[in-house]
Coordinates of C-alpha atoms and ligand atoms in Angstrom, one line a residue:
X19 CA -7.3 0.1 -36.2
X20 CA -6.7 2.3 -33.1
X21 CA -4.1 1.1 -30.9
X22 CA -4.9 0.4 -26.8
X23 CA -3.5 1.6 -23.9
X24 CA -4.3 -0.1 -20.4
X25 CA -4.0 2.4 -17.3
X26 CA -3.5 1.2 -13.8
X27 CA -5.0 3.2 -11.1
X28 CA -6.9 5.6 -14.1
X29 CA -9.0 6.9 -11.5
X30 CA -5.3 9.4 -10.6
X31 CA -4.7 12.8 -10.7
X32 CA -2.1 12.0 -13.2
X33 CA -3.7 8.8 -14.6
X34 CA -6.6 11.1 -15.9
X35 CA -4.9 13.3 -17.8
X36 CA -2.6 10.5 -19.3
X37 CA -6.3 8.5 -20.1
X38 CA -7.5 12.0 -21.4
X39 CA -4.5 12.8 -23.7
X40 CA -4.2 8.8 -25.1
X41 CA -8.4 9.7 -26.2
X42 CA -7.3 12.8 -27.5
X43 CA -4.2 11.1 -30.3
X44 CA -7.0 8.5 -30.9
X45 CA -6.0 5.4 -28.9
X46 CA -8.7 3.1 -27.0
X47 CA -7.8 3.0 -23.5
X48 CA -8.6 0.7 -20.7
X49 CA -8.2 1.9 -17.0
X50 CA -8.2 -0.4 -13.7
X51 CA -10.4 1.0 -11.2
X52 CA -11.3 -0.1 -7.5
X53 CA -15.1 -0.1 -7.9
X54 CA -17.7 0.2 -10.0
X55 CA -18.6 3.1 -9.3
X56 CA -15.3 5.1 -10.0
X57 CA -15.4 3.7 -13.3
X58 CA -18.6 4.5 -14.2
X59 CA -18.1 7.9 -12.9
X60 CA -14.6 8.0 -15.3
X61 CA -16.8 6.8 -18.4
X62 CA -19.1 9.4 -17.8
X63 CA -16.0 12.1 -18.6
X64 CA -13.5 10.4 -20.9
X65 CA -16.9 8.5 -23.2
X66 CA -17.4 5.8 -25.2
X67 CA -13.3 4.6 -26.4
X68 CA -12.7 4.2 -22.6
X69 CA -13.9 0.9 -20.4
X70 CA -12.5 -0.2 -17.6
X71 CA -11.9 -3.1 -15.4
X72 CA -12.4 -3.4 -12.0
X73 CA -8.9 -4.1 -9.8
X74 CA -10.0 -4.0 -5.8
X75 CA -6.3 -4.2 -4.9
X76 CA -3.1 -4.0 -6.5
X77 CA -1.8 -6.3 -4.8
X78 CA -4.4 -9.7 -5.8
X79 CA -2.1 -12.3 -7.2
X80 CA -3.8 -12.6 -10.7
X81 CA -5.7 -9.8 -10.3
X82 CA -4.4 -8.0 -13.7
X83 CA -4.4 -11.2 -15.3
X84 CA -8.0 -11.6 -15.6
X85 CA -8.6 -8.1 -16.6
X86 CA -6.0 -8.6 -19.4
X87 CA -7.0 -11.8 -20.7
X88 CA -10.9 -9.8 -21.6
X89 CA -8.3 -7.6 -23.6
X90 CA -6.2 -9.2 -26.2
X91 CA -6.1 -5.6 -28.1
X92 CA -4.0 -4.0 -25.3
X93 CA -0.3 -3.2 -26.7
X94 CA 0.9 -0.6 -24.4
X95 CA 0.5 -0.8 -20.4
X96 CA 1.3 2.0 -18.5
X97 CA 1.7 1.5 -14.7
X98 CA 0.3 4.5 -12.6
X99 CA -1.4 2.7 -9.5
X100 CA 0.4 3.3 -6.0
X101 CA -0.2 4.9 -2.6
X102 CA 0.5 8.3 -2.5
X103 CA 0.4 8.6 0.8
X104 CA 2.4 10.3 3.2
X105 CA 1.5 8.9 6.8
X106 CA -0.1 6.0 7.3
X107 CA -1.1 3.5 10.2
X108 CA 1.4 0.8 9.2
X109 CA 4.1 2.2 7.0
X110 CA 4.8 -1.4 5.6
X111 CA 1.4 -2.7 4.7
X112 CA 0.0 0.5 3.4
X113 CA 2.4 1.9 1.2
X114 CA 5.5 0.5 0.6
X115 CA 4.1 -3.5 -0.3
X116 CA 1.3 -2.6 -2.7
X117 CA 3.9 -0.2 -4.6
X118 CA 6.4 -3.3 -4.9
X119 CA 4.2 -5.8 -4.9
X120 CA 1.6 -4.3 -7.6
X121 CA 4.6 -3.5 -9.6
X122 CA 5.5 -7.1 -9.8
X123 CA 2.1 -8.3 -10.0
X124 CA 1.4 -5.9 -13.2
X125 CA 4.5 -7.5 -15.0
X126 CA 4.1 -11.2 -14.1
X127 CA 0.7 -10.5 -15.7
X128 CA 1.5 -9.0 -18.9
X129 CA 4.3 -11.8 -19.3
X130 CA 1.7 -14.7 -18.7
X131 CA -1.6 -13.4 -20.0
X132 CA -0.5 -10.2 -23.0
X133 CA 2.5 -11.3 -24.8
X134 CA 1.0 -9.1 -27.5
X135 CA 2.1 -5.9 -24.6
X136 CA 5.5 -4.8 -26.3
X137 CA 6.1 -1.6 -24.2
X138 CA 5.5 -1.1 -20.2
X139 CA 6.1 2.6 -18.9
X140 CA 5.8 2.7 -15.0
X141 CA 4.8 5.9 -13.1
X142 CA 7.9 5.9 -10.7
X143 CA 9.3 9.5 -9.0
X144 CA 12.2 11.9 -8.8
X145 CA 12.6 10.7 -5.3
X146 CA 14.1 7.3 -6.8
X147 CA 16.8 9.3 -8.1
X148 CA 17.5 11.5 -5.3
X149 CA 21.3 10.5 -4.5
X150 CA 21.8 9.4 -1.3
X151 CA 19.0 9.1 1.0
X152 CA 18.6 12.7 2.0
X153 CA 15.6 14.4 0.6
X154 CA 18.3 17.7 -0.2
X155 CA 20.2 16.0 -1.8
X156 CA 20.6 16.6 -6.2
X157 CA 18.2 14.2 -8.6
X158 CA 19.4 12.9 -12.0
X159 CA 18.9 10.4 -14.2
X160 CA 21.6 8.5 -13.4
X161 CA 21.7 8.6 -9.7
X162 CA 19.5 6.4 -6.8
X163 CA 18.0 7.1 -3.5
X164 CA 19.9 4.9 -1.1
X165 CA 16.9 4.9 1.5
X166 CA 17.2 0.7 3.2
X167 CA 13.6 -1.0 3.9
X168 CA 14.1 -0.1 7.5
X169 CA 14.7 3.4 7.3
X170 CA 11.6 3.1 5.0
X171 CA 9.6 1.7 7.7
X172 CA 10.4 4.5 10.1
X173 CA 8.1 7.4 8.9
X174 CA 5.4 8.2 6.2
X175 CA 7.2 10.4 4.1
X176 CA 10.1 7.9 4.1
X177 CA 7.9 4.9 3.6
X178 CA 6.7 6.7 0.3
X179 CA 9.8 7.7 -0.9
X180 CA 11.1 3.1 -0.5
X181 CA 8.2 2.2 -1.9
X182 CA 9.0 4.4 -5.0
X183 CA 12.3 3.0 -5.0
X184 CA 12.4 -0.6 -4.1
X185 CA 9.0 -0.8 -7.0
X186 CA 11.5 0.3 -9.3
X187 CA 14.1 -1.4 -8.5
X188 CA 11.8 -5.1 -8.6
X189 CA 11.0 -3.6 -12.0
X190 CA 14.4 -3.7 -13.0
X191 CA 15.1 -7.1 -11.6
X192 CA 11.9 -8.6 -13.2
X193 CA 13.3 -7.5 -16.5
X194 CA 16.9 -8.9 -15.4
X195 CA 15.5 -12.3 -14.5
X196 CA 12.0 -13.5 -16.6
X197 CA 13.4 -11.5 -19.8
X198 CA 10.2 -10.3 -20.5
X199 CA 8.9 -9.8 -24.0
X200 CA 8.6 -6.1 -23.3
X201 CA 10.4 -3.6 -22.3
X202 CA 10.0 -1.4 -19.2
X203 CA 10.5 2.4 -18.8
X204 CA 10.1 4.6 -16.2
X205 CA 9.1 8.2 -16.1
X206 CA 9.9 10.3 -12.7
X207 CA 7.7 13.3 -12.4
X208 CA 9.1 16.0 -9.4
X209 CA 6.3 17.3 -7.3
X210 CA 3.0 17.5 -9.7
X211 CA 0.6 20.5 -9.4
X212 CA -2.4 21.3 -12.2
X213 CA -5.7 21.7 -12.6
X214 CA -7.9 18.1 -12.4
X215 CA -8.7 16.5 -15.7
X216 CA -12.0 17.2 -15.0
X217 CA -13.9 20.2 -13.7
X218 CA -16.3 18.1 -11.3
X219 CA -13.0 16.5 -9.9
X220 CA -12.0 20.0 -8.5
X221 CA -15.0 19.6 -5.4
X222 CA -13.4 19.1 -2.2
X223 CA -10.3 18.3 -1.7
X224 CA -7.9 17.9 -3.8
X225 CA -5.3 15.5 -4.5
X226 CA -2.2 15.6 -1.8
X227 CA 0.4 17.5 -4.3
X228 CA -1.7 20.2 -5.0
X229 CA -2.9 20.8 -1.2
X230 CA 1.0 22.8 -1.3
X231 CA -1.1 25.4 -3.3
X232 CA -4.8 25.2 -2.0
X233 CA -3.3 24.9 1.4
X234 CA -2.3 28.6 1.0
X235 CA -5.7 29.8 0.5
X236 CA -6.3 29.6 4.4
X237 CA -4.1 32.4 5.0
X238 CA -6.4 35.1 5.1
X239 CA -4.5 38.8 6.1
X240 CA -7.6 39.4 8.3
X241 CA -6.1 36.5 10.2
X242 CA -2.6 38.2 10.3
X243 CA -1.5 34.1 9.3
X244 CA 2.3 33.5 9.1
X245 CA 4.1 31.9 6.0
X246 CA 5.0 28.0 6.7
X247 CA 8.4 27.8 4.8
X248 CA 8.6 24.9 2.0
X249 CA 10.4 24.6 -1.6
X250 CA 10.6 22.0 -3.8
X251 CA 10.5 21.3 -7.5
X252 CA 7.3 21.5 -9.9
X253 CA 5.7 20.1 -13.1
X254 CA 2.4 20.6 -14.4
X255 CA 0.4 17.4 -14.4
X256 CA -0.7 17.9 -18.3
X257 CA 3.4 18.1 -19.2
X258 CA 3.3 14.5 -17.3
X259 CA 1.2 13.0 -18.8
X260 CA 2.5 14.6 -22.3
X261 CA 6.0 12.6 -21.2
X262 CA 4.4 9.5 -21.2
X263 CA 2.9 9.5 -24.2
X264 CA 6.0 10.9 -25.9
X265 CA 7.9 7.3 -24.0
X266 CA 5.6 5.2 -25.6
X267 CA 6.6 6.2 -29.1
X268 CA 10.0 6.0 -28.5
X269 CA 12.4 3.5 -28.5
X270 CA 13.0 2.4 -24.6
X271 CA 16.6 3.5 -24.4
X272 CA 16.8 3.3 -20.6
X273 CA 16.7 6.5 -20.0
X274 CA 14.8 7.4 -16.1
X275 CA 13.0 10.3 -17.6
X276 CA 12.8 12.9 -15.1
X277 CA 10.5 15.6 -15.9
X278 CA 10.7 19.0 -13.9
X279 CA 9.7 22.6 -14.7
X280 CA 10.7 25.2 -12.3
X281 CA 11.5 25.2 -8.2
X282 CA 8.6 26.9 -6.1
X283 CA 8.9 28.3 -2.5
X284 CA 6.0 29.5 -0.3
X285 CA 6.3 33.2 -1.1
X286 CA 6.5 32.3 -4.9
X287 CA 3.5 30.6 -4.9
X288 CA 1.9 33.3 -2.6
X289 CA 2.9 35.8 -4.9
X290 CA 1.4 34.2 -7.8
X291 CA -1.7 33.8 -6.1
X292 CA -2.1 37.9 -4.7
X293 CA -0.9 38.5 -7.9
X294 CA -3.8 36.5 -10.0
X295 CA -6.4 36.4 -7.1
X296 CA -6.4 40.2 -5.4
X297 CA -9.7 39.4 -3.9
X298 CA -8.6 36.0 -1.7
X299 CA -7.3 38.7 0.9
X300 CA -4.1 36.5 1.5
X301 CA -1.2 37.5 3.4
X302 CA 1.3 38.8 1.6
X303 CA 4.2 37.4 3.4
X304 CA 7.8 39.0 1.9
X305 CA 7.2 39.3 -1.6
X306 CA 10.7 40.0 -3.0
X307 CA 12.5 37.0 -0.2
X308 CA 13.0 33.4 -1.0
X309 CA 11.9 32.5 -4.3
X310 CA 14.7 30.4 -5.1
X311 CA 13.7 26.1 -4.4
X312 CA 14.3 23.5 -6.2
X313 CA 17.2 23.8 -7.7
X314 CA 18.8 20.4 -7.2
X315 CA 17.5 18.5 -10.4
X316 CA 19.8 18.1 -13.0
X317 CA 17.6 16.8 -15.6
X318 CA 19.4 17.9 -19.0
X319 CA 19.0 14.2 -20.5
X320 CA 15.6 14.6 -20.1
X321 CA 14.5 18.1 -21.3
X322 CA 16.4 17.6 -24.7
X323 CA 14.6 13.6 -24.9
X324 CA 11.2 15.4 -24.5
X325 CA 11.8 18.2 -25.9
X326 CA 8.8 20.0 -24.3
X327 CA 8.1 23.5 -23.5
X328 CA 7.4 23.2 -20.1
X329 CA 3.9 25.3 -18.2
X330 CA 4.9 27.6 -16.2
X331 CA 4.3 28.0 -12.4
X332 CA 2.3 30.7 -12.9
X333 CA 0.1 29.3 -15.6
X334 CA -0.8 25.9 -13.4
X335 CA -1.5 27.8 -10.0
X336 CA -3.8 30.3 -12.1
X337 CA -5.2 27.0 -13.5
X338 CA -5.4 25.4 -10.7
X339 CA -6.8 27.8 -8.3
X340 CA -9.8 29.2 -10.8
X341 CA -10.8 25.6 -11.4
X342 CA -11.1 25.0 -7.3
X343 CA -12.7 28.5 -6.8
X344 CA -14.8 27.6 -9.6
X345 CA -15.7 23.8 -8.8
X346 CA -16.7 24.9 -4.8
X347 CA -18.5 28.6 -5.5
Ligands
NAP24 P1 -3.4 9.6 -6.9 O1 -4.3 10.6 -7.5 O2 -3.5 9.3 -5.5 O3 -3.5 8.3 -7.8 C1 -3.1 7.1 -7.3 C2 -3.8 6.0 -8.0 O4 -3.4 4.7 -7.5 C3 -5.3 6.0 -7.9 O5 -5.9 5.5 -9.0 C4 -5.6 5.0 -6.7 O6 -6.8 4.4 -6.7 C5 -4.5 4.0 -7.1 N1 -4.1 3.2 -5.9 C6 -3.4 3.6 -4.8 N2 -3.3 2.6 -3.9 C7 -3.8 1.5 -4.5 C8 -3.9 0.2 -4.1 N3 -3.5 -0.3 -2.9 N4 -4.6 -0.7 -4.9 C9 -5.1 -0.3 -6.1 N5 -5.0 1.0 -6.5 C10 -4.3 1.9 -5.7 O7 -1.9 10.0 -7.2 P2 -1.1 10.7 -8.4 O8 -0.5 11.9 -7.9 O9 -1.9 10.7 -9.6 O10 0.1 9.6 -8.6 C11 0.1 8.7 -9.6 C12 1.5 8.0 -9.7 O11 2.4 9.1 -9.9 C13 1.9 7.3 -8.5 O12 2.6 6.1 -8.9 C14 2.8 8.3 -7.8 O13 3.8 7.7 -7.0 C15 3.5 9.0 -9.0 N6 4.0 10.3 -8.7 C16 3.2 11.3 -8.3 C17 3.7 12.6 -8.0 C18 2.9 13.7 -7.5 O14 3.4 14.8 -7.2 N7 1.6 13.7 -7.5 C19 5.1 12.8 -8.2 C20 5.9 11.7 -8.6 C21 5.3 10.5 -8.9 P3 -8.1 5.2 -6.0 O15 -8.4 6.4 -6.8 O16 -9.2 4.2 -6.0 O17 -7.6 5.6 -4.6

């Protein structure tokens, strides 16, 4: 019989293409949604080997336990639902207690109500293992952001980057304390860009991380627009979600399992896109000037533990940007 995977939050950017790859190596899945309609919507595209159960909030005390109780075939959980969210209207409330507290909430569940669930792989970020509490500062496997709840508080960005961090970290000491019947891995994408699971998901907006690259397409040389400087580091949203299937079949060996493909600037993505898309009319900024960004993460463990070929930067902005175009002709 085909094994099944539950989903938190399948109604993601990345929790999509994790749902779609499980369908595609022949598991059942089952995603938490927040409404009915989202998951009716998600049945619609992923068919008849997906169901779903509807989760208002992460952060219900027994929430999970009911929709895992209707599902004694579930063996694998994977943890994707949190805020991404970079500015909020309380800091706290919105984004750094649902992260912990739907972490916790997930695991009590699956210790109460699924001791069939052998294997848990949580969603968390490379900003967890940013060391120190600057955001400049080198990412690895081994190292920790250092950011304290009240620093947290402060700001949006900041409040994301805790509630990535302190989530994990209740993970860890879940594990350390209820010694759990399964075992919990993380997997700590850097900033995720790709095209949406889905064609029809591509109308309006899209998700935050990919506004870096759709946010672009404003500046029109008609406009004589200037470049806004950022860099950072990239991975494809389909090589994501190919690391978390590659965790579930291995043996947890506690490895944080950072995956990463290249560093992008501004002008790098700008290139790509004159480059690929003549007819946009974008600026054209100064093509042959910083192209060099994130080039902080030292994620060696991880690239030989996956062993995949990373997509390039080129291939998921082309990707990305013909599927917008395409999805709001
Ligand atoms: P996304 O598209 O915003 O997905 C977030 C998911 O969590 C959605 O299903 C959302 O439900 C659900 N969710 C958010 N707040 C919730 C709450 N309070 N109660 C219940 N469900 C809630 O974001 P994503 O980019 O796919 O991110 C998925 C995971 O990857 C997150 O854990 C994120 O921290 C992590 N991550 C993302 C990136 C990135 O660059 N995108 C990088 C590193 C790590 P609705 O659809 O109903 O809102």
């Amino acid at each position: 019989m085909a094994a099944t995977a539950f989903v938190s939050g399948a109604t993601g950017f990345i929790a999509q293409h994790i749902v779609k790859q499980l369908l595609e190596k022949g598991y059942n899945v089952v995603g938490s949604v927040r409404s009915e309609s989202k998951g009716e919507n998600l049945k619609k595209n992923f068919g008849s080997n997906f169901s779903y159960e509807i989760v208002e909030d992460l952060e219900t005390v027994g929430a999970f336990d009911r929709a895992l109780k209707r599902h004694p075939e579930v063996t694998v959980f994977l943890h994707t639902a949190s805020p991404v969210a970079f500015q909020a209207e309380d800091n706290e409330k919105d984004i750094i207690l649902p992260a912990i507290n739907g972490t916790v909430n997930v695991l009590k569940a699956i210790k109460s109500s699924a001791p069939q669930v052998k294997k848990v792989i949580i969603t968390s970020s490379v900003v967890t293992q940013i060391d120190g509490d600057e955001l400049n500062s080198a990412a690895s496997e081994d190292t920790w952001n250092s950011i304290s709840y009240e620093r947290a508080k402060q700001d949006g960005r900041a409040a994301y980057v805790g509630s990535k961090t302190f989530a994990e970290k209740a993970g860890i000491e879940f594990v350390e304390k209820e010694k759990p019947n399964f075992t919990v891995s993380t997997v700590h994408p850097v900033i995720v860009f790709g095209p949406q699971a889905f064609d029809s998901e591509a109308k309006g907006e899209l998700n935050i991380t990919n506004t870096f690259i759709s946010g672009l397409l404003n500046l029109k040389a008609s406009e004589g627009a200037e470049l806004p400087p950022s860099d950072g580091p990239f991975v494809d949203v389909r090589d994501v979600a190919a690391a978390h299937l590659i965790e579930i079949e291995k043996p947890s060996n506690g490895l944080r399992v950072l995956t990463y493909s290249e560093g992008f600037t501004n002008q790098k993505l700008l290139n790509i896109l004159n480059k690929n898309f003549p007819e946009l009319d974008l600026i054209k900024g100064s093509p042959t000037e910083n192209l060099v960004g994130g080039d902080k993460i030292r994620d060696a463990k991880s690239r030989e533990y996956l062993g995949l070929n990373y997509i390039s930067l080129e291939k998921t902005v082309v990707d990305t940007i013909k599927q917008f175009l395409e999805a709001n002709k």
